[in-house]
mmCIF file of C-alpha atoms in Angstrom:
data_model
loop_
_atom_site.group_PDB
_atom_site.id
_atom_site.type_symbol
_atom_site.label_atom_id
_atom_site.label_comp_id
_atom_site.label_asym_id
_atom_site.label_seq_id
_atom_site.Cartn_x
_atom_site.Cartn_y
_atom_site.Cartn_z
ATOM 1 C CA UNK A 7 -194.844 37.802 -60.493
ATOM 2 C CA UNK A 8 -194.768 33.698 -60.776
ATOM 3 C CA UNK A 9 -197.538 32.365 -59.440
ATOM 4 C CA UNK A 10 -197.706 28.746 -57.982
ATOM 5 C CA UNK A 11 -199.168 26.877 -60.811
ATOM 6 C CA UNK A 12 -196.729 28.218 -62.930
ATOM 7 C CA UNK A 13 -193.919 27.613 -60.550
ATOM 8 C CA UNK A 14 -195.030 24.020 -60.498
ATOM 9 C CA UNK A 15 -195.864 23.567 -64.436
ATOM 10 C CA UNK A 16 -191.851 24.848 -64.975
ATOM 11 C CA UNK A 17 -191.200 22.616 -62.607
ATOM 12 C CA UNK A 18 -193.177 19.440 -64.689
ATOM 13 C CA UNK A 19 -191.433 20.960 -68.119
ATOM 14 C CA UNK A 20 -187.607 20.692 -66.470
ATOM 15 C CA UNK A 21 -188.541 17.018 -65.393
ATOM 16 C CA UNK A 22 -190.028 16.105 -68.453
ATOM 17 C CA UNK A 23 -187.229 17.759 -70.250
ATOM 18 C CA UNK A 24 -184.617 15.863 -68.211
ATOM 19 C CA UNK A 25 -186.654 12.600 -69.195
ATOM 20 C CA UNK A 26 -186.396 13.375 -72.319
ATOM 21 C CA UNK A 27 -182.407 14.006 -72.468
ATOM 22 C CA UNK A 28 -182.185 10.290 -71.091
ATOM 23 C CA UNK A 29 -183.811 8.453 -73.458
ATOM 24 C CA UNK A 30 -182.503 10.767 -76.432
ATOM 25 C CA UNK A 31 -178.791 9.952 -74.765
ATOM 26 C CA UNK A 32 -179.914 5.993 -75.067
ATOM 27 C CA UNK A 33 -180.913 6.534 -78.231
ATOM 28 C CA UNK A 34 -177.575 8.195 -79.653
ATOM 29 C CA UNK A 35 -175.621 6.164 -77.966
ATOM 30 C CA UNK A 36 -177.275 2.659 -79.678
ATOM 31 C CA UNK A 37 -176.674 4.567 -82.892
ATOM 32 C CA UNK A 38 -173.294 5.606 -82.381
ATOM 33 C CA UNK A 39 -172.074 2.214 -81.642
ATOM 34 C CA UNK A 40 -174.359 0.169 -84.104
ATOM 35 C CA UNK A 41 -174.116 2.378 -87.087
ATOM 36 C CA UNK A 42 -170.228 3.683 -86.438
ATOM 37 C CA UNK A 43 -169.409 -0.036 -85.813
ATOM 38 C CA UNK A 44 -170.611 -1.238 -89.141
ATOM 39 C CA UNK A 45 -169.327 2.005 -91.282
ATOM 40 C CA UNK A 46 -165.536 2.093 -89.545
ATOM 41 C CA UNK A 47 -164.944 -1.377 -88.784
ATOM 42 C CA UNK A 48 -167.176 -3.940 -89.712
ATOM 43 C CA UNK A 49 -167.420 -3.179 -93.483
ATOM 44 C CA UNK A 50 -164.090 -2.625 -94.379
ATOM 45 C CA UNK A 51 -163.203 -6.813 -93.599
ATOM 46 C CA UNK A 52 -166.516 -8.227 -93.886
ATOM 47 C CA UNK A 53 -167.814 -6.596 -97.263
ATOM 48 C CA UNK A 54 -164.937 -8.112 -99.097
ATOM 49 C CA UNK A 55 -166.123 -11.374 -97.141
ATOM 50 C CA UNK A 56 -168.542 -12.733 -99.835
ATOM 51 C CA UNK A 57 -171.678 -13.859 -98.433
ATOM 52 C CA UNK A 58 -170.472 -15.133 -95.150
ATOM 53 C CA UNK A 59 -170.127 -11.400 -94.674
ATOM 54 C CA UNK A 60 -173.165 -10.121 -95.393
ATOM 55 C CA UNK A 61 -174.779 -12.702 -93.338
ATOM 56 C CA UNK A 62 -172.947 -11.430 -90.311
ATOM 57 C CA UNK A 63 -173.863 -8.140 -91.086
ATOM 58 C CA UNK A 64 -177.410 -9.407 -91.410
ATOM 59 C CA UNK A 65 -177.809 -10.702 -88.254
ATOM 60 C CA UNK A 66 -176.273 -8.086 -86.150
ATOM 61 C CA UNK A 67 -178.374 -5.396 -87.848
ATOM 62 C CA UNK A 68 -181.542 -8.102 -86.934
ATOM 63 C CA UNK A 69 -179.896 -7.376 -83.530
ATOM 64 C CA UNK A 70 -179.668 -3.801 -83.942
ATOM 65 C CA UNK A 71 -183.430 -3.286 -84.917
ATOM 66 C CA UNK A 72 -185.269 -5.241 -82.005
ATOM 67 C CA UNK A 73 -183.040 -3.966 -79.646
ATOM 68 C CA UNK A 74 -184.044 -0.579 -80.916
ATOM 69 C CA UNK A 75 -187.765 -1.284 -81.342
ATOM 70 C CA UNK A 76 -187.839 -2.848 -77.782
ATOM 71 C CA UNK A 77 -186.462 -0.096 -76.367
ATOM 72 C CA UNK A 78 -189.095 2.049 -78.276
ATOM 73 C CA UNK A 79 -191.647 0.088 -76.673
ATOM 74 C CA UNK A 80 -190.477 0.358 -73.164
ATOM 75 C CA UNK A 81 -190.218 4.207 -73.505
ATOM 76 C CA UNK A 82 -193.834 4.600 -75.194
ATOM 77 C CA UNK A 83 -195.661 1.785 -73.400
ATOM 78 C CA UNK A 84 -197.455 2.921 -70.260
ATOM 79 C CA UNK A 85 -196.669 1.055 -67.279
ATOM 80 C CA UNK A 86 -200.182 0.860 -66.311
ATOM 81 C CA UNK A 87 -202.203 3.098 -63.911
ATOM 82 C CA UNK A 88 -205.186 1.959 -61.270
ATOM 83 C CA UNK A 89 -208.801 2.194 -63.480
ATOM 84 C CA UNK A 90 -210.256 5.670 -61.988
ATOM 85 C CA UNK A 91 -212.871 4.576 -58.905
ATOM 86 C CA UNK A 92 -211.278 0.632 -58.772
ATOM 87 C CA UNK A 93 -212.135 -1.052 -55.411
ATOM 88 C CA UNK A 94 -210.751 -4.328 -53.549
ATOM 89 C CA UNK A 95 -213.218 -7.408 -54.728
ATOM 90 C CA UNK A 96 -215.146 -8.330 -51.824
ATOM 91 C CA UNK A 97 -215.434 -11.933 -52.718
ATOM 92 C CA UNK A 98 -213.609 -14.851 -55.235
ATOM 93 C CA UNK A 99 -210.505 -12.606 -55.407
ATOM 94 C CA UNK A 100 -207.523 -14.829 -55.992
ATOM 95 C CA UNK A 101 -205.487 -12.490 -53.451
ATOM 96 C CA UNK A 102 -205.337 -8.733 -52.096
ATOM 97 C CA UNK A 103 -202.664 -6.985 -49.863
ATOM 98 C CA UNK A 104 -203.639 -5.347 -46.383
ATOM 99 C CA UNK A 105 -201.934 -2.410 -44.243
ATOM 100 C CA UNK A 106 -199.873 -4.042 -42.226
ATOM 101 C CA UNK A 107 -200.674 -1.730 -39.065
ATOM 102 C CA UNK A 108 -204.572 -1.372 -39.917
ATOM 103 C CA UNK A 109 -205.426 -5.008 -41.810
ATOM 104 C CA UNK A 110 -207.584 -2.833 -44.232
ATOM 105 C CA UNK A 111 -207.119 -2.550 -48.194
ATOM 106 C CA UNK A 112 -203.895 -0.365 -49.037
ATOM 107 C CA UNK A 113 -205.103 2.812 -49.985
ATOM 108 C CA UNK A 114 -203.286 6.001 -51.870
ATOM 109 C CA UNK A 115 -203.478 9.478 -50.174
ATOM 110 C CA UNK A 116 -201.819 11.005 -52.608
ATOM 111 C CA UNK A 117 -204.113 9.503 -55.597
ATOM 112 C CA UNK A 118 -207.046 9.226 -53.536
ATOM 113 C CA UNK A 119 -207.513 5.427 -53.768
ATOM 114 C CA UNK A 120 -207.358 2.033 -53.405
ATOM 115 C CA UNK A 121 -203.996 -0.114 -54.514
ATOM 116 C CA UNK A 122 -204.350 -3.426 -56.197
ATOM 117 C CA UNK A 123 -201.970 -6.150 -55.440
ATOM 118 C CA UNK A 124 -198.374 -4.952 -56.124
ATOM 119 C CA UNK A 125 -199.250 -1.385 -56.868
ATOM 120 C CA UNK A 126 -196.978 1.218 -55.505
ATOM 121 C CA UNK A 127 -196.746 4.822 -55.728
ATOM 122 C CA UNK A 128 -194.339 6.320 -57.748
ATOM 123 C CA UNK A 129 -193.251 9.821 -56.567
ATOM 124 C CA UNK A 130 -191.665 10.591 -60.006
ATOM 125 C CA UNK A 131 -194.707 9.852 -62.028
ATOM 126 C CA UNK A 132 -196.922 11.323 -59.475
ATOM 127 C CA UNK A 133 -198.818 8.277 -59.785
ATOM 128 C CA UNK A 134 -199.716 4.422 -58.766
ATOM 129 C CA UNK A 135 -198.135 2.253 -61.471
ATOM 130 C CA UNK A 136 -199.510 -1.549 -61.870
ATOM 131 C CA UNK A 137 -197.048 -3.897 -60.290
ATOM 132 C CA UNK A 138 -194.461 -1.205 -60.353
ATOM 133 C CA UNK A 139 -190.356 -2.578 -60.679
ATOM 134 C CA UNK A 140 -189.242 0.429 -60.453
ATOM 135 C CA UNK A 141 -188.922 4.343 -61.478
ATOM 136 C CA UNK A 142 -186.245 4.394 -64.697
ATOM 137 C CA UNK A 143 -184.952 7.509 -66.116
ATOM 138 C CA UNK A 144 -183.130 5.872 -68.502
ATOM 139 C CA UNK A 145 -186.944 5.163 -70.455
ATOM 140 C CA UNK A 146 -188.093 8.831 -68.883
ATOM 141 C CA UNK A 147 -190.861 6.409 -67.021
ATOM 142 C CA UNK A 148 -191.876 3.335 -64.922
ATOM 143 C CA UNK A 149 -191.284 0.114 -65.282
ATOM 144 C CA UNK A 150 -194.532 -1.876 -64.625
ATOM 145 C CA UNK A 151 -196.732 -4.066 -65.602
ATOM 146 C CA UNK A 152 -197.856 -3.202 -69.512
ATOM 147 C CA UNK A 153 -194.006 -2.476 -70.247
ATOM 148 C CA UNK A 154 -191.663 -4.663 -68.245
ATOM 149 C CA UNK A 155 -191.894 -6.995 -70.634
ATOM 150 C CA UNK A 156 -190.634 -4.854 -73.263
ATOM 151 C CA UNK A 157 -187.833 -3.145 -71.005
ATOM 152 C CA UNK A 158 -186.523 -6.575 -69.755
ATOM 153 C CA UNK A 159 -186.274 -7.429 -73.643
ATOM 154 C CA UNK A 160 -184.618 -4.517 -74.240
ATOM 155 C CA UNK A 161 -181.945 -4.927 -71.716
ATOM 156 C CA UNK A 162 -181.430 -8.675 -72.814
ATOM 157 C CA UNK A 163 -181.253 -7.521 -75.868
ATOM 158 C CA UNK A 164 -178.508 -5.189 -75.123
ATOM 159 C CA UNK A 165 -176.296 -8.268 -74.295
ATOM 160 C CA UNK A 166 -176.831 -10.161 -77.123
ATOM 161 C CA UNK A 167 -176.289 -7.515 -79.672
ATOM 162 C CA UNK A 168 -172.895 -5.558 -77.438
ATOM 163 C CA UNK A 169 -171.586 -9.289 -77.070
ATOM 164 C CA UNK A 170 -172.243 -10.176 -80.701
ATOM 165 C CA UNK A 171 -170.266 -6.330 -81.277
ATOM 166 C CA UNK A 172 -167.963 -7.224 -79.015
ATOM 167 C CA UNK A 173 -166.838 -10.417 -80.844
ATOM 168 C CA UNK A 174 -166.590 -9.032 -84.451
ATOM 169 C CA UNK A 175 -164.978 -5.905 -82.948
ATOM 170 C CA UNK A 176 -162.140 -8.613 -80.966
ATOM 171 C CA UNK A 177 -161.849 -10.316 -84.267
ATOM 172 C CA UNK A 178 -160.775 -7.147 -85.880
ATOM 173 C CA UNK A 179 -158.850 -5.945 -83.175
ATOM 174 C CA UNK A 180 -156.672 -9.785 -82.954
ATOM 175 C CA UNK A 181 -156.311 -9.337 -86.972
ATOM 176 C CA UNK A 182 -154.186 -6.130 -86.510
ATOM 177 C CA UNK A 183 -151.757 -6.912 -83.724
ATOM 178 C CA UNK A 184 -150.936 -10.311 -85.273
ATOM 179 C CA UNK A 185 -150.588 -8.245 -88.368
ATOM 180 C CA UNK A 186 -148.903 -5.848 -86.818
ATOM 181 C CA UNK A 187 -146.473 -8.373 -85.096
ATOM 182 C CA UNK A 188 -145.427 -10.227 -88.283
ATOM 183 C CA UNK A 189 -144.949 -7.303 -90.641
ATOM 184 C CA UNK A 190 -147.799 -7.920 -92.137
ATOM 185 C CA UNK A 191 -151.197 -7.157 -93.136
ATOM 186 C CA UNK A 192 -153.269 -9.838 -94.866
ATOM 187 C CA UNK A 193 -156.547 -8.127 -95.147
ATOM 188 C CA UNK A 194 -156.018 -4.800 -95.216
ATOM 189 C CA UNK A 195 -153.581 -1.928 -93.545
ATOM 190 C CA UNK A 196 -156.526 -0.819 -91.225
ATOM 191 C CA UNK A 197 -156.968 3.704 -91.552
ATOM 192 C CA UNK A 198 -156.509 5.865 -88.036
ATOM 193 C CA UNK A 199 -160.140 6.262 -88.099
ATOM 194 C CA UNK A 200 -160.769 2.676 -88.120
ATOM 195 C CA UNK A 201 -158.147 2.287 -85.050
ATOM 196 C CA UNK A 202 -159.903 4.657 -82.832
ATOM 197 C CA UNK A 203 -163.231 3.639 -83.666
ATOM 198 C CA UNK A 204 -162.541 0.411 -83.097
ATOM 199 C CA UNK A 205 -160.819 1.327 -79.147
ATOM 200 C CA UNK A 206 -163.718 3.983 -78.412
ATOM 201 C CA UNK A 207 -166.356 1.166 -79.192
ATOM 202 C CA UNK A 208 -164.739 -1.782 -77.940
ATOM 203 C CA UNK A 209 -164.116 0.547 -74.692
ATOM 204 C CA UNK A 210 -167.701 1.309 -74.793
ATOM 205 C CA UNK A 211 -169.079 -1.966 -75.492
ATOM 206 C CA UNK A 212 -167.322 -3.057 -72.166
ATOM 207 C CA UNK A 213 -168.943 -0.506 -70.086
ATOM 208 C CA UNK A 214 -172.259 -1.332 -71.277
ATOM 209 C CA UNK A 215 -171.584 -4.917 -70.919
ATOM 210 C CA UNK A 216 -170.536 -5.201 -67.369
ATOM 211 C CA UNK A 217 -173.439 -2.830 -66.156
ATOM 212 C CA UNK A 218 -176.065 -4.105 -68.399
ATOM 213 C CA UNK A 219 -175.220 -7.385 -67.618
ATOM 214 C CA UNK A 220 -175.266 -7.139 -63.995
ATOM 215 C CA UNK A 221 -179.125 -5.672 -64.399
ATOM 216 C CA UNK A 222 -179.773 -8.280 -66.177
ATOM 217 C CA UNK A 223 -178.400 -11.370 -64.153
ATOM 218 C CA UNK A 224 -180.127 -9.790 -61.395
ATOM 219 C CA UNK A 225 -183.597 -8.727 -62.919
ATOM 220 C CA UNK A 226 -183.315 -12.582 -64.492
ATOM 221 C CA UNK A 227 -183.348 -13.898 -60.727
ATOM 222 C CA UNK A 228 -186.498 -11.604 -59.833
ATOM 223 C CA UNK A 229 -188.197 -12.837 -62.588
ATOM 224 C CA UNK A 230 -187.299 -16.629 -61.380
ATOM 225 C CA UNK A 231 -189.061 -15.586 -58.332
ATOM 226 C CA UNK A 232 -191.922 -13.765 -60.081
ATOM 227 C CA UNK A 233 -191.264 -10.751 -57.671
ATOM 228 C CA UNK A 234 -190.400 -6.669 -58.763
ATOM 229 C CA UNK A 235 -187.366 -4.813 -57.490
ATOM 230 C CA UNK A 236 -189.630 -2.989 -54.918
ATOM 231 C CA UNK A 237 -191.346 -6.407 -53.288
ATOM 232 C CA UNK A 238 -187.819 -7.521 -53.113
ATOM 233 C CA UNK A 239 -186.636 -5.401 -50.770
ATOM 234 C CA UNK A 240 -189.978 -5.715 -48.753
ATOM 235 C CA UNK A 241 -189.162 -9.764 -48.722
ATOM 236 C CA UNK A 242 -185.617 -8.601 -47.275
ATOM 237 C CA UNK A 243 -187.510 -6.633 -44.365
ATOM 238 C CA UNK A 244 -189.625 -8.793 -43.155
ATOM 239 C CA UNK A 245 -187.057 -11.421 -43.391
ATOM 240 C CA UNK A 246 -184.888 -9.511 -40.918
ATOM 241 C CA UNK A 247 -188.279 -8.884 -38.804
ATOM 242 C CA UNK A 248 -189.010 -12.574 -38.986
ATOM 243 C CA UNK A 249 -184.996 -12.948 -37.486
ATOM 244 C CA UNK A 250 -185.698 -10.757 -34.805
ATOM 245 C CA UNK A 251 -189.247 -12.929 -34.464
ATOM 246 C CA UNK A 252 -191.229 -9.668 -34.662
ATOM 247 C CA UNK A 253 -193.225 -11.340 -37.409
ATOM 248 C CA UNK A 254 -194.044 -14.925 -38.028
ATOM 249 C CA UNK A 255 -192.851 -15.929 -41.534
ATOM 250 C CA UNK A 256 -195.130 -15.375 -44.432
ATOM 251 C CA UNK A 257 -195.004 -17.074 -47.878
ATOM 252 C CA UNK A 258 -194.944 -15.071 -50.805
ATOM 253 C CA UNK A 259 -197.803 -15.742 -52.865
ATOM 254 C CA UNK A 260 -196.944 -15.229 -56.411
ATOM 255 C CA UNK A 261 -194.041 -17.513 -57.420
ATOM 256 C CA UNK A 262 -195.515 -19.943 -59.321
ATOM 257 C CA UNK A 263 -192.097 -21.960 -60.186
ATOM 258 C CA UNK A 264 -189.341 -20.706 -62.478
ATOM 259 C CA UNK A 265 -191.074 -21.980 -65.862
ATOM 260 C CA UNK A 266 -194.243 -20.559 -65.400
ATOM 261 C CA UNK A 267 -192.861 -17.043 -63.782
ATOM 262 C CA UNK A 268 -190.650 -16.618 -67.048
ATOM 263 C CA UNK A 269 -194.219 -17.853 -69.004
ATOM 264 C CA UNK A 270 -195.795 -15.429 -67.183
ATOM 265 C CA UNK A 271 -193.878 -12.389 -68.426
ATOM 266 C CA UNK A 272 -192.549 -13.231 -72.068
ATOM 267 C CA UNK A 273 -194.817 -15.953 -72.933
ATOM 268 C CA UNK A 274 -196.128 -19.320 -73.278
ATOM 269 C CA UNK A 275 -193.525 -20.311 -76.325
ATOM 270 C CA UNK A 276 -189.767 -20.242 -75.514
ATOM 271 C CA UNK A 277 -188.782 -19.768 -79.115
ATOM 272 C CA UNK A 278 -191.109 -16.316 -79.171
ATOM 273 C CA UNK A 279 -189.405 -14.670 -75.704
ATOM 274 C CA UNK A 280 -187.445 -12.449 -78.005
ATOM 275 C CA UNK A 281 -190.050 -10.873 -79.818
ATOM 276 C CA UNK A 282 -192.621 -8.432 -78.426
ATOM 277 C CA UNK A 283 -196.015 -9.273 -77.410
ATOM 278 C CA UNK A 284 -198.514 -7.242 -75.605
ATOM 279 C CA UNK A 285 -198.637 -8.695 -71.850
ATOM 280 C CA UNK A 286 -201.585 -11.288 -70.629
ATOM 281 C CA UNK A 287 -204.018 -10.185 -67.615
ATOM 282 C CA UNK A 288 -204.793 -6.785 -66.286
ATOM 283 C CA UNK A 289 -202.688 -5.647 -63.878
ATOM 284 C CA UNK A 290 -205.310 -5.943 -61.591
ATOM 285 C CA UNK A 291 -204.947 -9.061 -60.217
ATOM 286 C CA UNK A 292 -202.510 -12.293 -60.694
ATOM 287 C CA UNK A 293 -202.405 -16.042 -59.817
ATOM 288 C CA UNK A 294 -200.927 -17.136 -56.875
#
């Protein structure tokens, strides 16, 4: 006979094994395209390219790498989680969010306690997460404050390095129909392998592109704003109660300009963005 802990730890285990089949799908799928890329296609008409094709090589597997190691760092990072007995400051706080209905400090039921500014519960994680974007499966986790940083990398990331792909693959691919139009074939008559590699990548690479790329352009325009998936909606509510003028209108406190909310998430120096760096402040609280 199951009993209910066990019911609910084979529950956790499915979850966590689920979690675990995204990120290892993520994982193979980088590797399929990056490493099948440069075996099937790339190599065969850059190696014989002198240096100018190493150097290409170079810098897509540069690509390659910190794409992979951010997205190692988003899936191992911990969002952040409230310190265990944390209370609302009672004085020279910069800011801290009330119940609407009450006016009182929000408060978790579930975790038993108080939520600093742009905490919310994540019913996934079973948790409050520190100015939680949202839940993705796609890093088996949450994307708050101690990793967004390193996810929103990652996913930038994943357009520079698919479009960089993209190019050398459409290089390839205009080298064998004009080939293939004159009679001819200048570099080299390209195998079957190479041909379907290069159509299931390039067919890939487009998926990931138009998807990826919308996520980004939009998560680029939170960030302008300094504001999380979640508080975006909430700004869209009480926008539509302030319409119906069932609320007065309330100014968001924490953009702080588009410079310094881009500064505030990948760092002071614009040259550095692309690298990863442990995130400034606490999660606690931010400046308004």
């Amino acid at each position: 006979m199951t009993t209910a802990a066990e019911t609910e730890t084979a529950g956790y285990d499915a979850e966590f094994d689920v979690n675990k089949l995204y990120v290892w799908g993520v994982s193979l799928l980088i590797g399929f395209i990056g490493y099948s890329s440069q075996i099937f296609v790339f190599w065969g008409y850059l190696g014989g390219a002198g240096a100018r094709g190493f150097v290409v090589l170079g810098v897509f597997n540069v690509l390659l790498h910190l794409l992979y190691y951010n997205y190692y760092l988003a899936v191992t990072v911990e969002p952040g989680h409230v310190p265990l007995g944390w209370e609302p400051p009672r004085d020279g706080a910069n800011v801290y969010e009330l119940k609407r209905d009450t006016l009182k400090p929000r408060y978790c039921r579930i975790c038993k306690g108080f939520k600093p500014p742009r905490t919310h519960h994540c019913a996934d994680c079973d948790r409050c997460v520190l100015k939680m974007d949202h839940h993705c499966p796609w890093i088996g986790s949450c994307v708050g404050f101690w990793n967004q940083g390193h996810f929103l990398r990652f996913v930038y990331m994943v357009d520079v390095t698919c479009g960089f792909a993209m190019v050398l693959h459409g290089m390839r691919m205009y080298e064998l129909v004009v080939d293939s139009l004159n009679g001819t074939y200048y570099v080299r008559q390209p195998t079957q392998t190479e041909v379907a590699f290069l159509i299931i990548n390039m067919t890939l690479l487009f998926f990931v592109l138009v998807l990826v790329g919308a996520l980004s352009c939009y998560h680029a325009y939170l960030v302008s704003r300094n504001t999380t998936t979640i508080e975006s909606r909430e700004k869209d509510r009480v926008a539509k109660l302030v319409r119906s003028k069932r609320c007065r209108p309330t100014p968001y406190p924490y953009d702080l300009g588009v410079v310094r909310n881009f500064k505030a998430l990948f760092g002071d120096s614009v040259l550095l963005w692309w690298l990863p760096k442990r995130m400034v402040g606490n999660g606690l609280d931010f400046s308004i």
